[in-house]
PDB file of C-alpha atoms and ligand atoms in Angstrom:
ATOM      1  CA  MET B1007      -0.060   0.097  -0.032  1.00  0.00           C
ATOM      2  CA  LYS B1008       1.470   3.475  -1.241  1.00  0.00           C
ATOM      3  CA  ILE B1009       0.482   5.388   2.141  1.00  0.00           C
ATOM      4  CA  ARG B1010       2.166   2.825   4.150  1.00  0.00           C
ATOM      5  CA  ASN B1011       5.563   3.288   2.419  1.00  0.00           C
ATOM      6  CA  PHE B1012       5.103   7.113   2.607  1.00  0.00           C
ATOM      7  CA  LEU B1013       4.309   7.100   6.270  1.00  0.00           C
ATOM      8  CA  SER B1014       7.340   4.457   7.003  1.00  0.00           C
ATOM      9  CA  LYS B1015       9.707   7.137   5.233  1.00  0.00           C
ATOM     10  CA  GLN B1016       8.054  10.059   7.378  1.00  0.00           C
ATOM     11  CA  THR B1017       8.640   8.031  10.345  1.00  0.00           C
ATOM     12  CA  VAL B1018      12.345   7.569   9.793  1.00  0.00           C
ATOM     13  CA  PHE B1019      12.561  11.214   8.911  1.00  0.00           C
ATOM     14  CA  ILE B1020      11.041  12.275  12.238  1.00  0.00           C
ATOM     15  CA  ASN B1021      12.810   9.864  14.014  1.00  0.00           C
ATOM     16  CA  ASP B1022      16.304  11.331  12.800  1.00  0.00           C
ATOM     17  CA  GLN B1023      14.921  14.849  13.513  1.00  0.00           C
ATOM     18  CA  ILE B1024      14.050  13.895  17.222  1.00  0.00           C
ATOM     19  CA  LYS B1025      17.700  12.940  17.844  1.00  0.00           C
ATOM     20  CA  LYS B1026      18.551  16.546  17.316  1.00  0.00           C
ATOM     21  CA  PHE B1027      16.350  17.907  19.905  1.00  0.00           C
ATOM     22  CA  ILE B1028      16.943  15.727  22.787  1.00  0.00           C
ATOM     23  CA  PRO B1029      17.939  18.055  25.856  1.00  0.00           C
ATOM     24  CA  ALA B1030      21.454  17.313  27.106  1.00  0.00           C
ATOM     25  CA  GLY B1031      23.700  18.500  30.111  1.00  0.00           C
ATOM     26  CA  ILE B1032      20.956  17.435  32.568  1.00  0.00           C
ATOM     27  CA  PRO B1033      21.440  14.331  35.160  1.00  0.00           C
ATOM     28  CA  GLU B1034      22.577  11.205  32.972  1.00  0.00           C
ATOM     29  CA  LYS B1035      19.481   9.149  34.099  1.00  0.00           C
ATOM     30  CA  LEU B1036      17.011  11.811  33.237  1.00  0.00           C
ATOM     31  CA  PHE B1037      18.593  12.084  29.801  1.00  0.00           C
ATOM     32  CA  LYS B1038      18.696   8.505  29.300  1.00  0.00           C
ATOM     33  CA  ALA B1039      14.991   8.144  30.425  1.00  0.00           C
ATOM     34  CA  MET B1040      13.900  10.745  27.716  1.00  0.00           C
ATOM     35  CA  GLU B1041      16.186   9.200  25.121  1.00  0.00           C
ATOM     36  CA  TYR B1042      14.982   5.707  25.825  1.00  0.00           C
ATOM     37  CA  SER B1043      11.173   6.611  25.566  1.00  0.00           C
ATOM     38  CA  LEU B1044      11.822   8.934  22.509  1.00  0.00           C
ATOM     39  CA  SER B1045      13.549   6.559  20.736  1.00  0.00           C
ATOM     40  CA  ALA B1046      11.513   3.360  21.504  1.00  0.00           C
ATOM     41  CA  GLY B1047       9.438   3.551  18.247  1.00  0.00           C
ATOM     42  CA  GLY B1048       5.913   4.742  17.415  1.00  0.00           C
ATOM     43  CA  LYS B1049       4.251   5.894  14.219  1.00  0.00           C
ATOM     44  CA  ARG B1050       4.800   9.587  14.685  1.00  0.00           C
ATOM     45  CA  ILE B1051       1.390  10.248  13.398  1.00  0.00           C
ATOM     46  CA  ARG B1052       1.272  13.569  15.112  1.00  0.00           C
ATOM     47  CA  PRO B1053       4.488  15.464  13.803  1.00  0.00           C
ATOM     48  CA  ILE B1054       3.539  13.810  10.469  1.00  0.00           C
ATOM     49  CA  LEU B1055      -0.022  15.412  10.556  1.00  0.00           C
ATOM     50  CA  VAL B1056       1.668  18.830  11.406  1.00  0.00           C
ATOM     51  CA  ILE B1057       3.884  18.667   8.250  1.00  0.00           C
ATOM     52  CA  GLU B1058       1.403  17.086   6.137  1.00  0.00           C
ATOM     53  CA  SER B1059      -1.511  19.733   7.151  1.00  0.00           C
ATOM     54  CA  ALA B1060       1.197  22.508   6.327  1.00  0.00           C
ATOM     55  CA  LYS B1061       1.695  20.965   3.024  1.00  0.00           C
ATOM     56  CA  ALA B1062      -1.958  20.624   2.277  1.00  0.00           C
ATOM     57  CA  VAL B1063      -2.576  24.366   2.760  1.00  0.00           C
ATOM     58  CA  GLY B1064       0.219  25.133   0.329  1.00  0.00           C
ATOM     59  CA  LYS B1065       3.319  25.353   2.323  1.00  0.00           C
ATOM     60  CA  GLU B1066       6.301  24.055   0.184  1.00  0.00           C
ATOM     61  CA  ASP B1067       9.282  24.530   2.597  1.00  0.00           C
ATOM     62  CA  ILE B1068       8.928  22.779   5.672  1.00  0.00           C
ATOM     63  CA  ASN B1069      12.582  23.096   7.138  1.00  0.00           C
ATOM     64  CA  ASP B1070      11.395  25.917   9.330  1.00  0.00           C
ATOM     65  CA  ILE B1071       8.727  24.057  11.166  1.00  0.00           C
ATOM     66  CA  ILE B1072      10.073  20.490  11.564  1.00  0.00           C
ATOM     67  CA  ASP B1073      11.133  21.406  15.216  1.00  0.00           C
ATOM     68  CA  ILE B1074       7.402  22.410  15.929  1.00  0.00           C
ATOM     69  CA  ALA B1075       6.479  18.989  14.512  1.00  0.00           C
ATOM     70  CA  VAL B1076       8.913  17.339  16.710  1.00  0.00           C
ATOM     71  CA  ALA B1077       7.466  19.079  19.872  1.00  0.00           C
ATOM     72  CA  THR B1078       4.259  17.439  19.248  1.00  0.00           C
ATOM     73  CA  GLU B1079       6.054  13.924  19.507  1.00  0.00           C
ATOM     74  CA  PHE B1080       7.805  15.128  23.001  1.00  0.00           C
ATOM     75  CA  ILE B1081       4.367  15.817  24.342  1.00  0.00           C
ATOM     76  CA  HIS B1082       2.920  12.530  22.982  1.00  0.00           C
ATOM     77  CA  THR B1083       5.856  10.671  24.527  1.00  0.00           C
ATOM     78  CA  TYR B1084       5.409  12.337  27.930  1.00  0.00           C
ATOM     79  CA  SER B1085       1.741  11.229  27.957  1.00  0.00           C
ATOM     80  CA  LEU B1086       2.708   7.619  27.104  1.00  0.00           C
ATOM     81  CA  ILE B1087       5.225   7.625  29.989  1.00  0.00           C
ATOM     82  CA  HIS B1088       2.777   8.983  32.344  1.00  0.00           C
ATOM     83  CA  ASP B1089       0.010   6.854  31.359  1.00  0.00           C
ATOM     84  CA  ASP B1090       2.051   3.660  31.871  1.00  0.00           C
ATOM     85  CA  LEU B1091       2.903   4.501  35.419  1.00  0.00           C
ATOM     86  CA  PRO B1092       1.384   2.292  38.062  1.00  0.00           C
ATOM     87  CA  ALA B1093      -1.004   5.271  39.293  1.00  0.00           C
ATOM     88  CA  MET B1094      -2.489   5.246  35.758  1.00  0.00           C
ATOM     89  CA  ASP B1095      -2.445   2.297  33.338  1.00  0.00           C
ATOM     90  CA  ASP B1096       0.109   0.314  35.037  1.00  0.00           C
ATOM     91  CA  ASP B1097       1.880  -1.160  31.864  1.00  0.00           C
ATOM     92  CA  ASP B1098       4.997  -3.037  31.601  1.00  0.00           C
ATOM     93  CA  LEU B1099       5.307  -2.950  27.899  1.00  0.00           C
ATOM     94  CA  ARG B1100       5.139   0.030  25.573  1.00  0.00           C
ATOM     95  CA  ARG B1101       6.150   0.112  21.825  1.00  0.00           C
ATOM     96  CA  GLY B1102       7.480  -3.483  22.314  1.00  0.00           C
ATOM     97  CA  LYS B1103       9.875  -2.431  24.984  1.00  0.00           C
ATOM     98  CA  PRO B1104       9.590  -2.154  28.969  1.00  0.00           C
ATOM     99  CA  THR B1105       7.873   0.976  29.868  1.00  0.00           C
ATOM    100  CA  CYS B1106      10.016   3.876  31.099  1.00  0.00           C
ATOM    101  CA  HIS B1107       9.338   3.399  34.830  1.00  0.00           C
ATOM    102  CA  LYS B1108      10.327  -0.402  34.571  1.00  0.00           C
ATOM    103  CA  VAL B1109      13.648   0.572  33.414  1.00  0.00           C
ATOM    104  CA  PHE B1110      14.267   3.865  35.340  1.00  0.00           C
ATOM    105  CA  GLY B1111      11.974   3.726  38.166  1.00  0.00           C
ATOM    106  CA  ASP B1112       8.703   5.841  38.825  1.00  0.00           C
ATOM    107  CA  ALA B1113      10.530   9.134  39.988  1.00  0.00           C
ATOM    108  CA  ILE B1114      12.658   9.368  37.013  1.00  0.00           C
ATOM    109  CA  ALA B1115       9.826   8.497  34.700  1.00  0.00           C
ATOM    110  CA  ILE B1116       7.558  10.975  36.165  1.00  0.00           C
ATOM    111  CA  LEU B1117      10.346  13.631  35.630  1.00  0.00           C
ATOM    112  CA  ALA B1118      11.249  12.579  32.265  1.00  0.00           C
ATOM    113  CA  GLY B1119       7.432  13.116  31.221  1.00  0.00           C
ATOM    114  CA  ASP B1120       7.311  16.376  32.794  1.00  0.00           C
ATOM    115  CA  GLY B1121      10.673  17.274  31.110  1.00  0.00           C
ATOM    116  CA  LEU B1122       9.330  16.495  27.827  1.00  0.00           C
ATOM    117  CA  GLN B1123       6.170  18.475  28.109  1.00  0.00           C
ATOM    118  CA  GLY B1124       7.905  21.484  29.227  1.00  0.00           C
ATOM    119  CA  TYR B1125      10.699  21.021  26.723  1.00  0.00           C
ATOM    120  CA  ALA B1126       8.483  20.734  23.847  1.00  0.00           C
ATOM    121  CA  TYR B1127       7.248  24.361  24.515  1.00  0.00           C
ATOM    122  CA  GLU B1128      10.927  25.506  24.899  1.00  0.00           C
ATOM    123  CA  ILE B1129      11.507  24.090  21.494  1.00  0.00           C
ATOM    124  CA  ILE B1130       8.688  25.849  20.004  1.00  0.00           C
ATOM    125  CA  SER B1131       9.568  29.084  21.673  1.00  0.00           C
ATOM    126  CA  ASN B1132      13.242  28.701  20.488  1.00  0.00           C
ATOM    127  CA  ASN B1133      12.088  28.748  16.724  1.00  0.00           C
ATOM    128  CA  ASN B1134      13.294  31.842  15.083  1.00  0.00           C
ATOM    129  CA  LYS B1135      12.215  31.390  11.812  1.00  0.00           C
ATOM    130  CA  VAL B1136       8.207  31.532  12.363  1.00  0.00           C
ATOM    131  CA  LYS B1137       6.913  34.745  13.309  1.00  0.00           C
ATOM    132  CA  PRO B1138       6.309  35.096  16.913  1.00  0.00           C
ATOM    133  CA  GLU B1139       2.521  35.838  16.548  1.00  0.00           C
ATOM    134  CA  ILE B1140       2.078  32.571  14.534  1.00  0.00           C
ATOM    135  CA  LEU B1141       4.247  30.518  17.401  1.00  0.00           C
ATOM    136  CA  LEU B1142       1.903  32.085  20.176  1.00  0.00           C
ATOM    137  CA  LYS B1143      -1.263  30.748  18.174  1.00  0.00           C
ATOM    138  CA  VAL B1144       0.774  27.217  17.955  1.00  0.00           C
ATOM    139  CA  ILE B1145       1.370  27.397  21.774  1.00  0.00           C
ATOM    140  CA  LYS B1146      -2.324  28.230  22.225  1.00  0.00           C
ATOM    141  CA  ILE B1147      -3.713  25.488  20.318  1.00  0.00           C
ATOM    142  CA  LEU B1148      -1.197  22.696  21.471  1.00  0.00           C
ATOM    143  CA  SER B1149      -1.637  23.595  25.169  1.00  0.00           C
ATOM    144  CA  ASN B1150      -5.404  23.550  24.638  1.00  0.00           C
ATOM    145  CA  GLY B1151      -5.557  20.264  22.975  1.00  0.00           C
ATOM    146  CA  THR B1152      -3.011  18.423  25.267  1.00  0.00           C
ATOM    147  CA  GLY B1153      -3.753  20.301  28.564  1.00  0.00           C
ATOM    148  CA  VAL B1154      -6.663  20.663  30.917  1.00  0.00           C
ATOM    149  CA  TYR B1155      -9.121  21.340  28.253  1.00  0.00           C
ATOM    150  CA  GLY B1156      -7.936  18.497  26.354  1.00  0.00           C
ATOM    151  CA  MET B1157      -5.858  15.383  26.802  1.00  0.00           C
ATOM    152  CA  VAL B1158      -5.470  15.759  30.649  1.00  0.00           C
ATOM    153  CA  ALA B1159      -9.330  16.181  31.070  1.00  0.00           C
ATOM    154  CA  GLY B1160      -9.711  13.089  28.919  1.00  0.00           C
ATOM    155  CA  GLN B1161      -7.099  10.977  30.782  1.00  0.00           C
ATOM    156  CA  ALA B1162      -8.739  12.026  34.021  1.00  0.00           C
ATOM    157  CA  ALA B1163     -12.187  11.119  32.900  1.00  0.00           C
ATOM    158  CA  ASP B1164     -10.963   7.795  31.590  1.00  0.00           C
ATOM    159  CA  ILE B1165      -9.352   6.930  35.103  1.00  0.00           C
ATOM    160  CA  LEU B1166     -12.312   8.093  36.958  1.00  0.00           C
ATOM    161  CA  HIS B1167     -14.583   5.590  35.000  1.00  0.00           C
ATOM    162  CA  GLU B1168     -12.057   2.859  35.448  1.00  0.00           C
ATOM    163  CA  LYS B1169     -11.261   3.389  39.111  1.00  0.00           C
ATOM    164  CA  GLU B1170     -14.373   4.947  40.620  1.00  0.00           C
ATOM    165  CA  ASN B1171     -17.149   4.237  37.997  1.00  0.00           C
ATOM    166  CA  SER B1172     -17.886   8.033  38.488  1.00  0.00           C
ATOM    167  CA  PHE B1173     -17.605   9.048  34.741  1.00  0.00           C
ATOM    168  CA  ASN B1174     -19.484   7.487  31.950  1.00  0.00           C
ATOM    169  CA  ASP B1175     -19.540   9.752  28.886  1.00  0.00           C
ATOM    170  CA  ILE B1176     -17.414   7.688  26.354  1.00  0.00           C
ATOM    171  CA  ASP B1177     -17.508  10.532  23.835  1.00  0.00           C
ATOM    172  CA  PHE B1178     -16.053  12.968  26.128  1.00  0.00           C
ATOM    173  CA  ILE B1179     -13.265  10.471  26.970  1.00  0.00           C
ATOM    174  CA  HIS B1180     -12.342   9.928  23.283  1.00  0.00           C
ATOM    175  CA  LEU B1181     -12.536  13.575  22.288  1.00  0.00           C
ATOM    176  CA  HIS B1182     -10.380  14.824  25.008  1.00  0.00           C
ATOM    177  CA  LYS B1183      -7.904  11.912  25.457  1.00  0.00           C
ATOM    178  CA  THR B1184      -7.413  11.581  21.940  1.00  0.00           C
ATOM    179  CA  ALA B1185      -8.928  13.407  19.364  1.00  0.00           C
ATOM    180  CA  LYS B1186      -8.251  17.213  20.693  1.00  0.00           C
ATOM    181  CA  PHE B1187      -4.334  16.584  20.478  1.00  0.00           C
ATOM    182  CA  ILE B1188      -4.702  15.142  16.997  1.00  0.00           C
ATOM    183  CA  GLN B1189      -6.876  17.954  16.042  1.00  0.00           C
ATOM    184  CA  SER B1190      -4.336  20.432  17.297  1.00  0.00           C
ATOM    185  CA  CYS B1191      -1.637  18.892  15.213  1.00  0.00           C
ATOM    186  CA  CYS B1192      -3.616  19.393  12.092  1.00  0.00           C
ATOM    187  CA  MET B1193      -4.696  22.732  12.924  1.00  0.00           C
ATOM    188  CA  ILE B1194      -0.977  23.760  13.953  1.00  0.00           C
ATOM    189  CA  GLY B1195       0.036  22.761  10.547  1.00  0.00           C
ATOM    190  CA  GLY B1196      -2.568  24.990   9.009  1.00  0.00           C
ATOM    191  CA  ILE B1197      -1.490  27.797  11.203  1.00  0.00           C
ATOM    192  CA  LEU B1198       2.296  27.262  10.099  1.00  0.00           C
ATOM    193  CA  GLY B1199       1.246  27.046   6.629  1.00  0.00           C
ATOM    194  CA  GLU B1200      -0.405  30.518   7.098  1.00  0.00           C
ATOM    195  CA  ALA B1201      -3.785  29.114   6.108  1.00  0.00           C
ATOM    196  CA  THR B1202      -6.981  31.261   6.080  1.00  0.00           C
ATOM    197  CA  GLU B1203      -9.536  31.126   8.860  1.00  0.00           C
ATOM    198  CA  ASP B1204     -11.596  28.830   6.804  1.00  0.00           C
ATOM    199  CA  GLU B1205      -9.005  26.322   5.862  1.00  0.00           C
ATOM    200  CA  ILE B1206      -8.144  26.150   9.551  1.00  0.00           C
ATOM    201  CA  LYS B1207     -11.728  25.459  10.370  1.00  0.00           C
ATOM    202  CA  ILE B1208     -11.375  22.500   7.711  1.00  0.00           C
ATOM    203  CA  LEU B1209      -8.222  21.139   9.423  1.00  0.00           C
ATOM    204  CA  GLU B1210     -10.062  21.422  12.724  1.00  0.00           C
ATOM    205  CA  ILE B1211     -13.044  19.264  11.753  1.00  0.00           C
ATOM    206  CA  TYR B1212     -10.742  16.866   9.848  1.00  0.00           C
ATOM    207  CA  GLY B1213      -8.418  16.410  12.593  1.00  0.00           C
ATOM    208  CA  ARG B1214     -11.499  16.049  15.321  1.00  0.00           C
ATOM    209  CA  ASN B1215     -13.180  13.279  13.014  1.00  0.00           C
ATOM    210  CA  ILE B1216      -9.650  11.415  12.200  1.00  0.00           C
ATOM    211  CA  GLY B1217      -8.946  11.727  15.991  1.00  0.00           C
ATOM    212  CA  LEU B1218     -12.084   9.940  17.108  1.00  0.00           C
ATOM    213  CA  ALA B1219     -11.807   7.379  14.604  1.00  0.00           C
ATOM    214  CA  PHE B1220      -8.140   6.773  15.756  1.00  0.00           C
ATOM    215  CA  GLN B1221      -9.331   6.177  19.479  1.00  0.00           C
ATOM    216  CA  ILE B1222     -12.224   3.819  18.207  1.00  0.00           C
ATOM    217  CA  GLN B1223      -9.394   1.884  16.195  1.00  0.00           C
ATOM    218  CA  ASP B1224      -7.289   1.566  19.222  1.00  0.00           C
ATOM    219  CA  ASP B1225     -10.112   0.286  21.037  1.00  0.00           C
ATOM    220  CA  ILE B1226     -10.893  -2.372  18.520  1.00  0.00           C
ATOM    221  CA  LEU B1227      -6.946  -3.324  18.109  1.00  0.00           C
ATOM    222  CA  ASP B1228      -7.184  -3.750  21.915  1.00  0.00           C
ATOM    223  CA  GLU B1229      -9.827  -6.192  21.414  1.00  0.00           C
ATOM    224  CA  ILE B1230      -8.831  -8.280  18.237  1.00  0.00           C
ATOM    225  CA  GLY B1231      -5.020  -6.650  17.316  1.00  0.00           C
ATOM    226  CA  ASP B1232      -1.849  -8.617  17.349  1.00  0.00           C
ATOM    227  CA  GLU B1233       0.227  -8.378  20.414  1.00  0.00           C
ATOM    228  CA  LYS B1234       3.496  -8.630  18.600  1.00  0.00           C
ATOM    229  CA  LYS B1235       2.763  -6.039  15.931  1.00  0.00           C
ATOM    230  CA  LEU B1236       1.241  -3.645  18.533  1.00  0.00           C
ATOM    231  CA  GLY B1237       4.261  -4.004  20.931  1.00  0.00           C
ATOM    232  CA  LYS B1238       1.963  -4.100  24.078  1.00  0.00           C
ATOM    233  CA  LYS B1239      -0.504  -6.404  25.668  1.00  0.00           C
ATOM    234  CA  THR B1240      -4.096  -6.749  24.196  1.00  0.00           C
ATOM    235  CA  LYS B1241      -7.566  -7.154  25.681  1.00  0.00           C
ATOM    236  CA  LYS B1242      -6.523  -5.017  28.659  1.00  0.00           C
ATOM    237  CA  ASP B1243      -9.359  -2.685  28.218  1.00  0.00           C
ATOM    238  CA  ARG B1244     -12.011  -5.190  29.127  1.00  0.00           C
ATOM    239  CA  GLU B1245      -9.897  -6.517  32.087  1.00  0.00           C
ATOM    240  CA  LYS B1246      -9.598  -2.911  33.478  1.00  0.00           C
ATOM    241  CA  ASN B1247     -13.173  -1.673  32.996  1.00  0.00           C
ATOM    242  CA  LYS B1248     -12.325   0.677  30.316  1.00  0.00           C
ATOM    243  CA  LEU B1249     -14.954   2.506  28.528  1.00  0.00           C
ATOM    244  CA  THR B1250     -14.488   1.550  24.858  1.00  0.00           C
ATOM    245  CA  TYR B1251     -16.402   1.436  21.666  1.00  0.00           C
ATOM    246  CA  PRO B1252     -16.478  -2.384  21.484  1.00  0.00           C
ATOM    247  CA  SER B1253     -17.686  -2.409  25.104  1.00  0.00           C
ATOM    248  CA  VAL B1254     -20.436  -0.158  24.516  1.00  0.00           C
ATOM    249  CA  TYR B1255     -21.496  -0.777  20.634  1.00  0.00           C
ATOM    250  CA  GLY B1256     -19.857  -4.175  19.829  1.00  0.00           C
ATOM    251  CA  LEU B1257     -17.278  -4.575  17.171  1.00  0.00           C
ATOM    252  CA  GLU B1258     -19.098  -4.333  14.046  1.00  0.00           C
ATOM    253  CA  GLU B1259     -21.027  -1.311  15.109  1.00  0.00           C
ATOM    254  CA  SER B1260     -17.657   0.425  16.451  1.00  0.00           C
ATOM    255  CA  LYS B1261     -16.037  -0.301  12.886  1.00  0.00           C
ATOM    256  CA  LYS B1262     -19.052   1.113  11.112  1.00  0.00           C
ATOM    257  CA  ILE B1263     -18.850   4.320  13.190  1.00  0.00           C
ATOM    258  CA  ALA B1264     -15.129   4.718  12.803  1.00  0.00           C
ATOM    259  CA  LYS B1265     -15.725   4.644   8.970  1.00  0.00           C
ATOM    260  CA  GLU B1266     -18.423   7.351   9.380  1.00  0.00           C
ATOM    261  CA  TYR B1267     -15.813   9.558  11.058  1.00  0.00           C
ATOM    262  CA  ILE B1268     -13.238   9.005   8.348  1.00  0.00           C
ATOM    263  CA  ASP B1269     -15.776   9.628   5.464  1.00  0.00           C
ATOM    264  CA  GLU B1270     -16.927  13.036   7.270  1.00  0.00           C
ATOM    265  CA  ALA B1271     -13.050  13.895   7.764  1.00  0.00           C
ATOM    266  CA  VAL B1272     -12.361  13.176   3.890  1.00  0.00           C
ATOM    267  CA  LYS B1273     -15.417  14.888   2.741  1.00  0.00           C
ATOM    268  CA  GLU B1274     -14.121  18.035   4.754  1.00  0.00           C
ATOM    269  CA  ILE B1275     -10.507  17.888   3.715  1.00  0.00           C
ATOM    270  CA  LYS B1276     -11.350  17.696   0.008  1.00  0.00           C
ATOM    271  CA  LYS B1277     -12.155  21.396   0.439  1.00  0.00           C
ATOM    272  CA  LEU B1278      -8.354  22.187   0.502  1.00  0.00           C
ATOM    273  CA  LYS B1279      -5.790  22.799  -1.984  1.00  0.00           C
ATOM    274  CA  ASN B1280      -3.494  19.595  -1.576  1.00  0.00           C
ATOM    275  CA  PRO B1281      -5.561  17.038   0.380  1.00  0.00           C
ATOM    276  CA  ASP B1282      -4.413  13.883  -1.114  1.00  0.00           C
ATOM    277  CA  ILE B1283      -2.049  12.686   1.349  1.00  0.00           C
ATOM    278  CA  LEU B1284      -4.482  13.762   4.296  1.00  0.00           C
ATOM    279  CA  ILE B1285      -7.181  11.672   2.627  1.00  0.00           C
ATOM    280  CA  GLU B1286      -4.868   8.661   2.447  1.00  0.00           C
ATOM    281  CA  ILE B1287      -3.870   9.122   6.402  1.00  0.00           C
ATOM    282  CA  ALA B1288      -7.576   9.299   7.257  1.00  0.00           C
ATOM    283  CA  GLU B1289      -7.965   5.908   5.386  1.00  0.00           C
ATOM    284  CA  PHE B1290      -4.887   4.553   7.042  1.00  0.00           C
ATOM    285  CA  ILE B1291      -6.244   5.313  10.549  1.00  0.00           C
ATOM    286  CA  ILE B1292      -8.765   2.789  10.349  1.00  0.00           C
ATOM    287  CA  ASN B1293      -7.045   0.177   8.250  1.00  0.00           C
ATOM    288  CA  ARG B1294      -3.821   0.179  10.528  1.00  0.00           C
ATOM    289  CA  GLU B1295      -2.833  -2.898  12.692  1.00  0.00           C
ATOM    290  CA  VAL B1296      -0.503  -0.913  14.932  1.00  0.00           C
TER     291      VAL B1296
HETATM  292  C1  GRG F1689      -0.964  11.131  31.201  1.00  0.00           C
HETATM  293  C2  GRG F1689      -2.233  13.396  30.712  1.00  0.00           C
HETATM  294  C3  GRG F1689      -1.926  11.964  30.198  1.00  0.00           C
HETATM  295  C4  GRG F1689      -2.500  11.386  29.039  1.00  0.00           C
HETATM  296  C5  GRG F1689      -2.336  10.052  28.703  1.00  0.00           C
HETATM  297  C6  GRG F1689      -1.558   9.025  25.629  1.00  0.00           C
HETATM  298  C7  GRG F1689      -2.663   8.686  26.777  1.00  0.00           C
HETATM  299  C8  GRG F1689      -3.255   9.909  27.406  1.00  0.00           C
HETATM  300  C9  GRG F1689      -3.047   7.527  27.162  1.00  0.00           C
HETATM  301  C10 GRG F1689      -2.475   6.141  26.642  1.00  0.00           C
HETATM  302  C11 GRG F1689      -3.600   5.349  26.165  1.00  0.00           C
HETATM  303  C12 GRG F1689      -4.254   5.544  25.150  1.00  0.00           C
HETATM  304  C13 GRG F1689      -5.203   4.656  24.608  1.00  0.00           C
HETATM  305  C14 GRG F1689      -4.322   6.933  24.773  1.00  0.00           C
HETATM  306  C15 GRG F1689      -5.200   7.492  23.610  1.00  0.00           C
HETATM  307  C16 GRG F1689      -4.213   7.860  22.617  1.00  0.00           C
HETATM  308  C17 GRG F1689      -3.518   6.963  21.913  1.00  0.00           C
HETATM  309  C18 GRG F1689      -4.267   6.059  21.041  1.00  0.00           C
HETATM  310  C19 GRG F1689      -2.107   6.873  22.254  1.00  0.00           C
HETATM  311  C20 GRG F1689      -1.364   5.793  21.447  1.00  0.00           C
HETATM  312  O1  GRG F1689      -0.984   6.512  20.234  1.00  0.00           O
HETATM  313  P1  GRG F1689      -0.231   6.076  19.059  1.00  0.00           P
HETATM  314  O2  GRG F1689      -0.964   4.852  18.595  1.00  0.00           O
HETATM  315  O3  GRG F1689       1.133   5.379  19.705  1.00  0.00           O
HETATM  316  O4  GRG F1689       0.015   7.023  18.002  1.00  0.00           O
HETATM  317  P2  GRG F1689       2.497   5.359  19.021  1.00  0.00           P
HETATM  318  O5  GRG F1689       3.315   4.490  19.830  1.00  0.00           O
HETATM  319  O6  GRG F1689       2.340   5.061  17.417  1.00  0.00           O
HETATM  320  O7  GRG F1689       3.242   6.691  19.049  1.00  0.00           O
END
């Protein structure tokens, strides 16, 4: 499949770029923990979305925005490190390797996550090629999508359901835990490509829809995915009383709803100048096995 080759190449490209931004001159164990989690693999879909969204609105030279794309992966990696902690999802395996806290201990894993999150914003602020007012918009969108109005709220809601049964709105969880961050990455690409308000709105709708489908596919893979390919244990959601699409709607209906989100995303993104790669990424999201 053409898009898989394209995404593999982009993943290698992002991996190379990430190496250039790992903070140095800090306590060795903290550095190692950050480096370990950043280098452990992963699809790099968020930075890829930043870059491809910028291209979709007509940006040709992406060299001045690579650092910002990389910053989104730093935030994603922080969220995975924290999610794996004993107090959260308590996972031993991530991306096919022992989780950060299993290798470096809880305290260093917490600090590695904290460090990655803060450093992501430092990287963005250090960009001296993009206009400061554009950088400020990027920071606003990214902090909204991943902070207290986004991923943090979603993670809290998810945990409140799992541990206390006190939160039962699956669409709130999916939107906040997963979709808002993905939506932010698409909007950030648009902002960096100096898109119009209308184009950014299109990217917002596209991003939200692929983000919601992404989480449904994640739920589906937890039920029927291959542990080896995924690099983590499957069937954990059911064990842990997680609120998932398959548990609420069943597998077939979940697949149908994910496809509806993707159809909506594709319909929307076709309004842009260069939508082809974003269309293929949308379709990849529900066909992926990892
Ligand atoms: C700790 C604030 C905080 C949030 C954690 C990332 C996360 C939120 C939880 C992990 C569990 C989960 C299912 C999250 C939803 C987002 C998601 C599907 C993450 C996995 O992202 P991928 O598939 O991972 O892009 P790779 O390994 O490819 O980078």
